[in-house]
GROMACS .gro file of C-alpha atoms in nm:
model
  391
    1UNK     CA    1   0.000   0.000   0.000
    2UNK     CA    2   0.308   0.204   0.094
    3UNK     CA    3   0.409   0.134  -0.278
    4UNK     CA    4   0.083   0.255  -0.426
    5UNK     CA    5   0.023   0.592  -0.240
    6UNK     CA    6   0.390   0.668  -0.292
    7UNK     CA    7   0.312   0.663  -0.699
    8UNK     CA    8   0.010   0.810  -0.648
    9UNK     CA    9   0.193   1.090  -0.532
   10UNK     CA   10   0.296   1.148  -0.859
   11UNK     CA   11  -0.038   1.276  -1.011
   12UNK     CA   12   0.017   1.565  -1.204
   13UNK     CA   13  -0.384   1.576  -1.279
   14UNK     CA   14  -0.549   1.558  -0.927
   15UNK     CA   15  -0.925   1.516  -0.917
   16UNK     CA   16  -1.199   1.784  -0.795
   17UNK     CA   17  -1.527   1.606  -0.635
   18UNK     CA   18  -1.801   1.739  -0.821
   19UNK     CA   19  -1.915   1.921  -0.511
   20UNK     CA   20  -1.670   2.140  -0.446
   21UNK     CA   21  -1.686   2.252  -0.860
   22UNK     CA   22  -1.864   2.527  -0.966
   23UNK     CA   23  -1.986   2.594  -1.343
   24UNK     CA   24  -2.017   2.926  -1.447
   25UNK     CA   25  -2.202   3.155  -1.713
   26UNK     CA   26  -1.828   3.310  -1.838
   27UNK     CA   27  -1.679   2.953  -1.811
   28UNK     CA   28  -1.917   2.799  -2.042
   29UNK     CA   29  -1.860   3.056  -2.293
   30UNK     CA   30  -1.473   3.102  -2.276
   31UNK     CA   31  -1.517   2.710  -2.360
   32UNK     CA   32  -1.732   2.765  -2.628
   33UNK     CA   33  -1.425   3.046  -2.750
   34UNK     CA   34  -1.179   2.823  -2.696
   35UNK     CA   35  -1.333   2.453  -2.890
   36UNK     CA   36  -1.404   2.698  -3.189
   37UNK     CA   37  -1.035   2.847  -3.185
   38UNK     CA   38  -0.906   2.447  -3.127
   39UNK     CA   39  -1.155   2.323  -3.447
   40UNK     CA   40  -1.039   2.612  -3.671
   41UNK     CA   41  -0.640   2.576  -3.569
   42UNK     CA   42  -0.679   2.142  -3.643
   43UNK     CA   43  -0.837   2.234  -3.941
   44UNK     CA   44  -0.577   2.462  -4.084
   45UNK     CA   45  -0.300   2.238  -3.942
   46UNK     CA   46  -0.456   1.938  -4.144
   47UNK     CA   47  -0.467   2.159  -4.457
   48UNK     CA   48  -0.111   2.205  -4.409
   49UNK     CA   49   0.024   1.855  -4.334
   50UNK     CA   50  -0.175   1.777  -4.710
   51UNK     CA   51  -0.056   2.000  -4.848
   52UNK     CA   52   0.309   1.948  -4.979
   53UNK     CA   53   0.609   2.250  -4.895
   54UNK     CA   54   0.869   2.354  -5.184
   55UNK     CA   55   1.213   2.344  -5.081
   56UNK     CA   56   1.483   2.521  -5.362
   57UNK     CA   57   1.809   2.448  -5.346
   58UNK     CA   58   2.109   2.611  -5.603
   59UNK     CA   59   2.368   2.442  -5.728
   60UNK     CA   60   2.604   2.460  -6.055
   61UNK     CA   61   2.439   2.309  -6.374
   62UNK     CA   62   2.649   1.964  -6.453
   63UNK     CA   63   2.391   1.846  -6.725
   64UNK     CA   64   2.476   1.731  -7.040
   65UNK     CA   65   2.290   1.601  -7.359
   66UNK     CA   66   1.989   1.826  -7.311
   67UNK     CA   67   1.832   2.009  -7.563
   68UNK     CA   68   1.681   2.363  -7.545
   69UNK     CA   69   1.305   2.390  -7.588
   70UNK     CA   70   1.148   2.739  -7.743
   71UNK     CA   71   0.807   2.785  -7.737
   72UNK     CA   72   0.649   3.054  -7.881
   73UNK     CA   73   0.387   3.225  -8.007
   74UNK     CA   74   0.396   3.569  -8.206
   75UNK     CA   75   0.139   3.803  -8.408
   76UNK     CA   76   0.291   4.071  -8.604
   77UNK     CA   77  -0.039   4.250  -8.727
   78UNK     CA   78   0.126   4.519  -8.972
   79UNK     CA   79   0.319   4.255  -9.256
   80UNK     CA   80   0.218   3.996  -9.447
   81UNK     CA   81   0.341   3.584  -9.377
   82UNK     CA   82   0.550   3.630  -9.739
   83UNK     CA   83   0.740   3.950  -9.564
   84UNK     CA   84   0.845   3.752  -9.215
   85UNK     CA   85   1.033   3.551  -9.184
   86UNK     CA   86   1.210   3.354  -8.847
   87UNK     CA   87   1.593   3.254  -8.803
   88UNK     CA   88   1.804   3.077  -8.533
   89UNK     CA   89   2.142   3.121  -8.431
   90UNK     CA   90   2.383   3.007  -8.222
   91UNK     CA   91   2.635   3.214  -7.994
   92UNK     CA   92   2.911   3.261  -8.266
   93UNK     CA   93   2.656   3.411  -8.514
   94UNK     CA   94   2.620   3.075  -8.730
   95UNK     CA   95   2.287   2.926  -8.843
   96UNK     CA   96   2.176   2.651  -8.584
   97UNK     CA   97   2.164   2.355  -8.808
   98UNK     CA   98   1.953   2.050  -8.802
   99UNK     CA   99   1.672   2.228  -8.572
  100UNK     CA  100   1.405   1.989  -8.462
  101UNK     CA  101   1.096   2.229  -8.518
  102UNK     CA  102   0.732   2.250  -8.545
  103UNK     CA  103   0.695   2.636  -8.633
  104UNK     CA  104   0.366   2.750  -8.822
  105UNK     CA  105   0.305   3.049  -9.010
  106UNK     CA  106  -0.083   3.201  -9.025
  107UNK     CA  107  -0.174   3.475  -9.240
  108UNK     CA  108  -0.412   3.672  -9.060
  109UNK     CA  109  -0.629   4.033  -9.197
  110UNK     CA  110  -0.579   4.362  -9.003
  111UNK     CA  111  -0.842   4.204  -8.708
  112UNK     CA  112  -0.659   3.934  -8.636
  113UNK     CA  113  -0.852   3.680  -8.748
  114UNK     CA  114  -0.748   3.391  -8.976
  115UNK     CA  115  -0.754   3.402  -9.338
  116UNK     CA  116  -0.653   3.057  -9.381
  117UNK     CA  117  -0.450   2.725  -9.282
  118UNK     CA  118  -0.158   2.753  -9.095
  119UNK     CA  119   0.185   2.667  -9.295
  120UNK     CA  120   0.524   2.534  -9.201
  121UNK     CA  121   0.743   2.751  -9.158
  122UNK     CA  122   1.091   2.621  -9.320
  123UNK     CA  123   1.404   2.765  -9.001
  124UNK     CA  124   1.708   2.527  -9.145
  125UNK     CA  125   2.015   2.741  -9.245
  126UNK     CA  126   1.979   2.923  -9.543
  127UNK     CA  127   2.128   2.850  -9.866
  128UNK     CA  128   2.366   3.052 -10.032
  129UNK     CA  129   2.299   3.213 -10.383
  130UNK     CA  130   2.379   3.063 -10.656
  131UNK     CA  131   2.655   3.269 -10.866
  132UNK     CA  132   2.497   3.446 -11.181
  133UNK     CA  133   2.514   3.290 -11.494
  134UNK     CA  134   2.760   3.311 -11.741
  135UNK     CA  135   2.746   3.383 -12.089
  136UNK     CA  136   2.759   3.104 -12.273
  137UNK     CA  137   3.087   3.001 -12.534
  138UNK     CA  138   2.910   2.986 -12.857
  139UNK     CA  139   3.091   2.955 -13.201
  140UNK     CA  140   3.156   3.218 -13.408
  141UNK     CA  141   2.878   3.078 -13.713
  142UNK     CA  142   2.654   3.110 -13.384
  143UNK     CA  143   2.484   3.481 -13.335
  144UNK     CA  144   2.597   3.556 -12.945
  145UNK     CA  145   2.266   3.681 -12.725
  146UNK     CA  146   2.339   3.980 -12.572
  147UNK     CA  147   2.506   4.010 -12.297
  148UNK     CA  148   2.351   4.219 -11.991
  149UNK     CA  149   2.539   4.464 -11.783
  150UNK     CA  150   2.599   4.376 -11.400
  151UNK     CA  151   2.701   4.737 -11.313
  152UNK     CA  152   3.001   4.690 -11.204
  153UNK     CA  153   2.934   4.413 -10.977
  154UNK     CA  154   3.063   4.123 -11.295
  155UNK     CA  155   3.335   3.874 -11.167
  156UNK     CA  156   3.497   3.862 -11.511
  157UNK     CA  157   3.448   3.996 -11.903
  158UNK     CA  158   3.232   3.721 -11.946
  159UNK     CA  159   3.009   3.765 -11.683
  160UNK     CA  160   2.668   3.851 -11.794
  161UNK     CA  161   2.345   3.983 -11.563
  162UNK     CA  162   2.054   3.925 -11.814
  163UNK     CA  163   1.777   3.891 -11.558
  164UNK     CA  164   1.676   4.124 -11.271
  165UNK     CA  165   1.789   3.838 -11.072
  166UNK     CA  166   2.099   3.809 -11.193
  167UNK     CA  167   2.169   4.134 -11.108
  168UNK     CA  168   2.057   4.124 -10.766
  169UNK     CA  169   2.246   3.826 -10.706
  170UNK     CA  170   2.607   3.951 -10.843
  171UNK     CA  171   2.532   4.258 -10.588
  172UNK     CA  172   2.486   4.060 -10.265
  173UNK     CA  173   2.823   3.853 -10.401
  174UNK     CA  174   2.980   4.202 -10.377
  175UNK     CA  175   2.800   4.269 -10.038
  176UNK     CA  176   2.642   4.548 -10.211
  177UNK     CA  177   2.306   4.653 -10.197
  178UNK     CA  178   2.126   4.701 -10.471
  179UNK     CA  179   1.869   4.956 -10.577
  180UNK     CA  180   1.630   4.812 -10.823
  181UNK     CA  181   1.514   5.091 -10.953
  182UNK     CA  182   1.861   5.180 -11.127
  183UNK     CA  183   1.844   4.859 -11.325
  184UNK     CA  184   1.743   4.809 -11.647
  185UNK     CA  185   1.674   4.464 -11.600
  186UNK     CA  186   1.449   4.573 -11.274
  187UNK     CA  187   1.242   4.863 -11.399
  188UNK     CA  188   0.957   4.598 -11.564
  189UNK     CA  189   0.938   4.405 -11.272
  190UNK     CA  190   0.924   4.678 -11.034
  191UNK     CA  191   0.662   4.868 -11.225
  192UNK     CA  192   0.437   4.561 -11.244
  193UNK     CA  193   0.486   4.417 -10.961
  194UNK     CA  194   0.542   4.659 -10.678
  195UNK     CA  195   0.153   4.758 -10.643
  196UNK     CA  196   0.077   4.397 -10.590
  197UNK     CA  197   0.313   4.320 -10.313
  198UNK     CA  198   0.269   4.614 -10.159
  199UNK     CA  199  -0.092   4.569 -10.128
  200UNK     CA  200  -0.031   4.253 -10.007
  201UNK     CA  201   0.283   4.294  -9.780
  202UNK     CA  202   0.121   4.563  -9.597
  203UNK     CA  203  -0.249   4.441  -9.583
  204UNK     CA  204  -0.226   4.136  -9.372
  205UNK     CA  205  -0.101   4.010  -9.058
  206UNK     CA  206   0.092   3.710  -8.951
  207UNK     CA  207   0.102   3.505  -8.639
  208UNK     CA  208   0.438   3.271  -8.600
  209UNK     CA  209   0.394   2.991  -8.345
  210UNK     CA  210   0.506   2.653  -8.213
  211UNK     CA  211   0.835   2.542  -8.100
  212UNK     CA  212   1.155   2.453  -8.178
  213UNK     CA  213   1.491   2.271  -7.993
  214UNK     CA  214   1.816   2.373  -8.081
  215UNK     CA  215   2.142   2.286  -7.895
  216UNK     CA  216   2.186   2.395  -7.528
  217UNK     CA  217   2.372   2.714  -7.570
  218UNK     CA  218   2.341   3.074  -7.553
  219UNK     CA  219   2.209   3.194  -7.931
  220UNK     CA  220   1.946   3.437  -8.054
  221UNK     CA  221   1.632   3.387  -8.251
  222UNK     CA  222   1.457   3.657  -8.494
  223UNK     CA  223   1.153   3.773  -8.618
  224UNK     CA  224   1.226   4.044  -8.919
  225UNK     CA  225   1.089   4.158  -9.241
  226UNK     CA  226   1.253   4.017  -9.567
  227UNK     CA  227   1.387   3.660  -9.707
  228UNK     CA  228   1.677   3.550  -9.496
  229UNK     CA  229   1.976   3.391  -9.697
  230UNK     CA  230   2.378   3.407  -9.630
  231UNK     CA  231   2.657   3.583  -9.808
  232UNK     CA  232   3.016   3.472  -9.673
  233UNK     CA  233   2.881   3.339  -9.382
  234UNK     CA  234   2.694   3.648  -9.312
  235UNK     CA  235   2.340   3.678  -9.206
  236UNK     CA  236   2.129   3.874  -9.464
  237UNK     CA  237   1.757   4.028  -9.527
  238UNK     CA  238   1.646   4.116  -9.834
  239UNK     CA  239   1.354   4.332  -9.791
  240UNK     CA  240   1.327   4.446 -10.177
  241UNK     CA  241   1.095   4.612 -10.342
  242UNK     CA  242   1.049   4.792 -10.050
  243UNK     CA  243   1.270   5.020  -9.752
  244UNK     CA  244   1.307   4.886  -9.422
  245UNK     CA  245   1.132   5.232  -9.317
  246UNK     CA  246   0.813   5.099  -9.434
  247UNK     CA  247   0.796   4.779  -9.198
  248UNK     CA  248   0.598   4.808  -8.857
  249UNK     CA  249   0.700   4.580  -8.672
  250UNK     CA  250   0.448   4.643  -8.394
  251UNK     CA  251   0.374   4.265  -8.222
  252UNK     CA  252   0.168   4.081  -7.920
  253UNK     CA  253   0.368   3.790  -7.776
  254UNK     CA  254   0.146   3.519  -7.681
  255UNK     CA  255   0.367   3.295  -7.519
  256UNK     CA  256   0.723   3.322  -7.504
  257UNK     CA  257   0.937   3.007  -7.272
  258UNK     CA  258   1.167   2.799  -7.244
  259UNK     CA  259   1.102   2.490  -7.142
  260UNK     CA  260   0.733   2.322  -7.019
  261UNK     CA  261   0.496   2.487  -6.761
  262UNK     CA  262   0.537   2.397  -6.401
  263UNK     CA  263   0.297   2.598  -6.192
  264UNK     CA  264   0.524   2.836  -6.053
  265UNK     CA  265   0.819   3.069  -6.089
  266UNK     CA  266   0.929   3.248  -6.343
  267UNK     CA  267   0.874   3.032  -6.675
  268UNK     CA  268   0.693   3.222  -6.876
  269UNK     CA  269   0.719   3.671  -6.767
  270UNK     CA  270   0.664   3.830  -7.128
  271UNK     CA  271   0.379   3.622  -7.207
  272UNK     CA  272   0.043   3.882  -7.337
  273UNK     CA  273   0.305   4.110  -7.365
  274UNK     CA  274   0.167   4.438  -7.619
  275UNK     CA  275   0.454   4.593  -7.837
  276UNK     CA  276   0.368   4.922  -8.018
  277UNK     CA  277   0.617   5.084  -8.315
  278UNK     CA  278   0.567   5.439  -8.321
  279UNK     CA  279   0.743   5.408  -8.633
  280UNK     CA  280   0.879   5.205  -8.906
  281UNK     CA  281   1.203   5.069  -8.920
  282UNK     CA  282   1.211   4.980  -8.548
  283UNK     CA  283   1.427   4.721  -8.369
  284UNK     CA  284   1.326   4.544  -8.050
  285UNK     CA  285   1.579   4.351  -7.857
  286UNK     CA  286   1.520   4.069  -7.561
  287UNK     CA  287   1.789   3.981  -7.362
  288UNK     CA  288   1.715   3.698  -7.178
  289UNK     CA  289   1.901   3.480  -6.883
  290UNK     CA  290   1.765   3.151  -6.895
  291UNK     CA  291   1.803   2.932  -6.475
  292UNK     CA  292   1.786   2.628  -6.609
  293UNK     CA  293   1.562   2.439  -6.327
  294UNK     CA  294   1.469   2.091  -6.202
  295UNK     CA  295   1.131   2.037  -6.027
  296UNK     CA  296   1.104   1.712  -5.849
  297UNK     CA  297   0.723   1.663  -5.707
  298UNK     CA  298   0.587   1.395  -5.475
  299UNK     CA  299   0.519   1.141  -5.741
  300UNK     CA  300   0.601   1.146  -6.106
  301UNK     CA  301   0.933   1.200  -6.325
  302UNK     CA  302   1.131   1.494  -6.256
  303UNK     CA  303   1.051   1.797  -6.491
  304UNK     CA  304   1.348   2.023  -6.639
  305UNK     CA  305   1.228   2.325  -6.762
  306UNK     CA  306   1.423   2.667  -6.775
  307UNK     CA  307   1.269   3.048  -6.548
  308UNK     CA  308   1.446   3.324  -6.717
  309UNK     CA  309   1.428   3.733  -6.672
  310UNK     CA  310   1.450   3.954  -6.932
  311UNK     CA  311   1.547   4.339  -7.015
  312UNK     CA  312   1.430   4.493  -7.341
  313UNK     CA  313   1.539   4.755  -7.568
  314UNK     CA  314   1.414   4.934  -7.849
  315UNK     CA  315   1.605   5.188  -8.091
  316UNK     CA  316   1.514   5.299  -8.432
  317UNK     CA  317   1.719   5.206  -8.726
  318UNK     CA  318   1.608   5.397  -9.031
  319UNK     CA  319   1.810   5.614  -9.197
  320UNK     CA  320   1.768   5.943  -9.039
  321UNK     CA  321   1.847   5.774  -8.706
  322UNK     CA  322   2.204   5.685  -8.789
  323UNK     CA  323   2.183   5.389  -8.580
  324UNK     CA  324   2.298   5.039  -8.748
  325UNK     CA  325   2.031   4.770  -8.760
  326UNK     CA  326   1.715   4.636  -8.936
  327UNK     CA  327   1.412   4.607  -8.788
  328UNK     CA  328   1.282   4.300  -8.610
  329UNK     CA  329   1.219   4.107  -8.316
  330UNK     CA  330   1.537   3.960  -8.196
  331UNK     CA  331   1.564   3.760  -7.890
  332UNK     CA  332   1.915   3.673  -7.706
  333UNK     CA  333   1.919   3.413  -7.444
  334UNK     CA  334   2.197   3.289  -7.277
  335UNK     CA  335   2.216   2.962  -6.955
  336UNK     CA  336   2.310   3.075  -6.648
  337UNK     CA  337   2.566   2.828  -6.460
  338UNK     CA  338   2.382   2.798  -6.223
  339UNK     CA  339   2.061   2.553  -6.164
  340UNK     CA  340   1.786   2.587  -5.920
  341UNK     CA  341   1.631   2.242  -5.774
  342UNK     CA  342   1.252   2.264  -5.633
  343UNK     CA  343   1.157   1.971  -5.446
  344UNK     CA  344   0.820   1.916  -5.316
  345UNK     CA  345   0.830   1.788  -4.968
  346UNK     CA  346   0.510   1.678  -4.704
  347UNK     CA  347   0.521   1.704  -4.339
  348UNK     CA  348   0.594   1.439  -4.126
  349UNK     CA  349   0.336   1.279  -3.941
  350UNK     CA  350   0.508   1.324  -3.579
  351UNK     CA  351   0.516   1.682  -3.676
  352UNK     CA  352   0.153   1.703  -3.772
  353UNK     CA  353   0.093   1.513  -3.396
  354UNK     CA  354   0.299   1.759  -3.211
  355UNK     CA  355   0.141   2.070  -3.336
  356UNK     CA  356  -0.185   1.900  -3.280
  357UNK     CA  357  -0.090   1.831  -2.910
  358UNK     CA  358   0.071   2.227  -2.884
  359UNK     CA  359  -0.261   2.348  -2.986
  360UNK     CA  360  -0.492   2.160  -2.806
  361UNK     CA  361  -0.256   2.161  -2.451
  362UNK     CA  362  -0.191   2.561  -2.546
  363UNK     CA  363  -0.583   2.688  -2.553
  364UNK     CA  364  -0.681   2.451  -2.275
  365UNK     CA  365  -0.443   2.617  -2.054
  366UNK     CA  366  -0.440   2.992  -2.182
  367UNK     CA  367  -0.827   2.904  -2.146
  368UNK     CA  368  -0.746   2.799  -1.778
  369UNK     CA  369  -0.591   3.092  -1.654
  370UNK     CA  370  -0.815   3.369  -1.862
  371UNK     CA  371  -1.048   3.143  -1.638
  372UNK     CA  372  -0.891   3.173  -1.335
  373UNK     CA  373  -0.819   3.530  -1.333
  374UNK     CA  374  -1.218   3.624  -1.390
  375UNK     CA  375  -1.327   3.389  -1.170
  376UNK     CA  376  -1.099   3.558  -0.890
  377UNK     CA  377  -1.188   3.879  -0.966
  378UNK     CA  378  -1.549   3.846  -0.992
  379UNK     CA  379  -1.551   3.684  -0.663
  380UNK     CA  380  -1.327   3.942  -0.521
  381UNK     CA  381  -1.586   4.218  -0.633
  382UNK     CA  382  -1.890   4.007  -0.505
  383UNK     CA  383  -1.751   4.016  -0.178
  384UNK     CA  384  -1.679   4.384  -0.166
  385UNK     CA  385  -1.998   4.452  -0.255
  386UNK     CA  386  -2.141   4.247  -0.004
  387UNK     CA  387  -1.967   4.394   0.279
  388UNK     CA  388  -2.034   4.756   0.118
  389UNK     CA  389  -1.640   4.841   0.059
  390UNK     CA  390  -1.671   4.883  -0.294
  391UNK     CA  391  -1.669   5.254  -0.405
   0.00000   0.00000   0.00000
């Protein structure tokens, strides 16, 4: 017995007879307070052990192999689909060969709305011209077709420019540019045919979309007015009949990212972006760093996808400006070294069972002594009152 009443002893929770306990209007309702506080604070606390934490870490980029997903989405209202036309390029300046794609091109009118089917756009490297023809050795019986002059662009005596073409063609070789209206060879085709792509270059719209995965490197992409081709190794637009004055190259970004859609962070910042050009000839430049980024979630394969920030410039470029350029939409991206890892983590359960137990034990005893404290004073004032000291 001796044994027993000494553990007894150790009852931290001793027990009131009912008869000495006394219920009260203010207790009941501070218990009321206090269940509704516990019900709401279990609540929230189960909503947050379900709910799973992201933890980021940062750490220098080791992977290899991958390839570098573009998505996007452009509408250039003011030109035509035959007038735009998209490039790739690497860091160095070279055409990004081999480019797994799937861009579209879709003519739109001045609305915005289709005009018809959506085309695929061709993005490999650009082939170089072809040199002009040559006149021809004939024999002297033979009577020799006249020879056309190349103004002063001709590689040799016998080099002949007998199409407007040809012309054009012997110029870029020279890295010349050439005014078509100062050709002989030019003047028919630029009577007859100026109206009609003017009406046309300038009366439609063109949305550029899709995606395409080049090599994981910094490069540059471009959205500008003329055919695209190469003249020793240099990048080239030819925006003929036409000056690069009279291209607005006023555009709505869609969607512009790198990489797929995650939920969260930064993936995706210029997307409904509006771009007015006051004027013609006017260049708009996106630099972009790309965090390449690995999101790891509870269940599933891990995602790699790419965040990236981005500072933009404009500048004008026609020739009043004196500033070198032509106009466009040119992006430049380049990979940080550095790779952020999201991991999505859940609670443990003996975490969710101690903050269960701190709220529960915590408003049962704040409870107690907010108790206490009007139950004392109450009964203090009672008994002033009773024996007529209180003022």
């Amino acid at each position: 017995m001796r044994l027993i009443d000494s553990f007894r002893r150790l009852d931290a929770y001793p027990k009131i007879d009912k008869e000495f306990s006394i219920k009260t209007i203010g207790g009941a309702a501070l218990t009321t307070i206090s269940g509704t506080i516990i019900v709401f604070l279990i609540y929230s606390e189960f909503v947050a052990f379900l709910t799973p934490t992201i933890e980021d870490q940062l750490f220098v980029d080791a992977t290899r192999g991958q390839k570098l997903r573009i998505n996007l989405d452009f509408v250039v209202p003011r030109v035509s689909c035959d007038y735009v036309s998209l490039d790739a390029q690497d860091a160095t300046g070279e055409q990004h060969l081999h480019i797994d794609h799937n861009i579209f091109k879709r003519r739109l009118d001045l609305k915005g709305n289709p005009i018809e089917a959506p085309k695929k756009e061709d993005i490999q490297a650009p082939k170089p011209r072809k040199d002009a023809t040559e006149a021809p050795v004939v024999n002297s019986s033979t009577t020799a077709n006249p020879c056309g002059s190349c103004y002063g662009a001709q590689k040799n005596s016998s080099h002949c420019c007998n199409t407007c073409q040809d012309v054009i063609d012997a110029y870029r070789e020279k890295q010349w540019n050439p005014t078509l209206e100062e050709f002989e060879q030019c003047k028919t085709e630029v009577a007859i045919g100026k109206l009609s792509l003017e009406a046309k270059a300038f009366n439609e719209g063109c949305q550029i979309y899709g995606y395409m995965e080049v090599n994981r490197v910094g490069g540059s992409f471009h959205i500008a007015p003329g055919k695209s081709f190469s003249i020793s190794h240099i990048h080239v637009h030819d925006v003929q009949p036409f000056s690069s004055s009279r291209f607005n190259m006023t555009h709505h970004i869609n969607t512009l990212s790198f990489g797929e859609e995650f939920g969260f962070g930064q993936t995706s910042p210029l997307d409904g972006t509006d771009v007015i050009a006051e004027e013609g000839a006017m260049m708009f430049q996106y630099y972009i760093k790309i965090v390449p980024t690995e999101f790891v979630p509870l269940s599933g394969p891990k995602l790699h996808t790419n965040q990236f920030s981005v500072t933009t410039h404009r500048k004008s470029v026609s020739l009043m400006s004196g500033d070198s350029g032509m106009p466009g939409i040119f992006v430049n991206y380049e990979l940080s070294p550095l790779m952020v890892k999201f991991t999505e983590k859940r609670s443990s359960f003996s975490h969710f069972a101690t903050n269960l137990c701190a709220i529960i034990g915590g408003i049962f005893t704040v409870s107690g002594i907010v108790d206490t404290l009007l139950f004392t004073s109450i009964h203090a004032l009672k008994r002033k009152i009773e024996l007529g000291k209180a003022s």
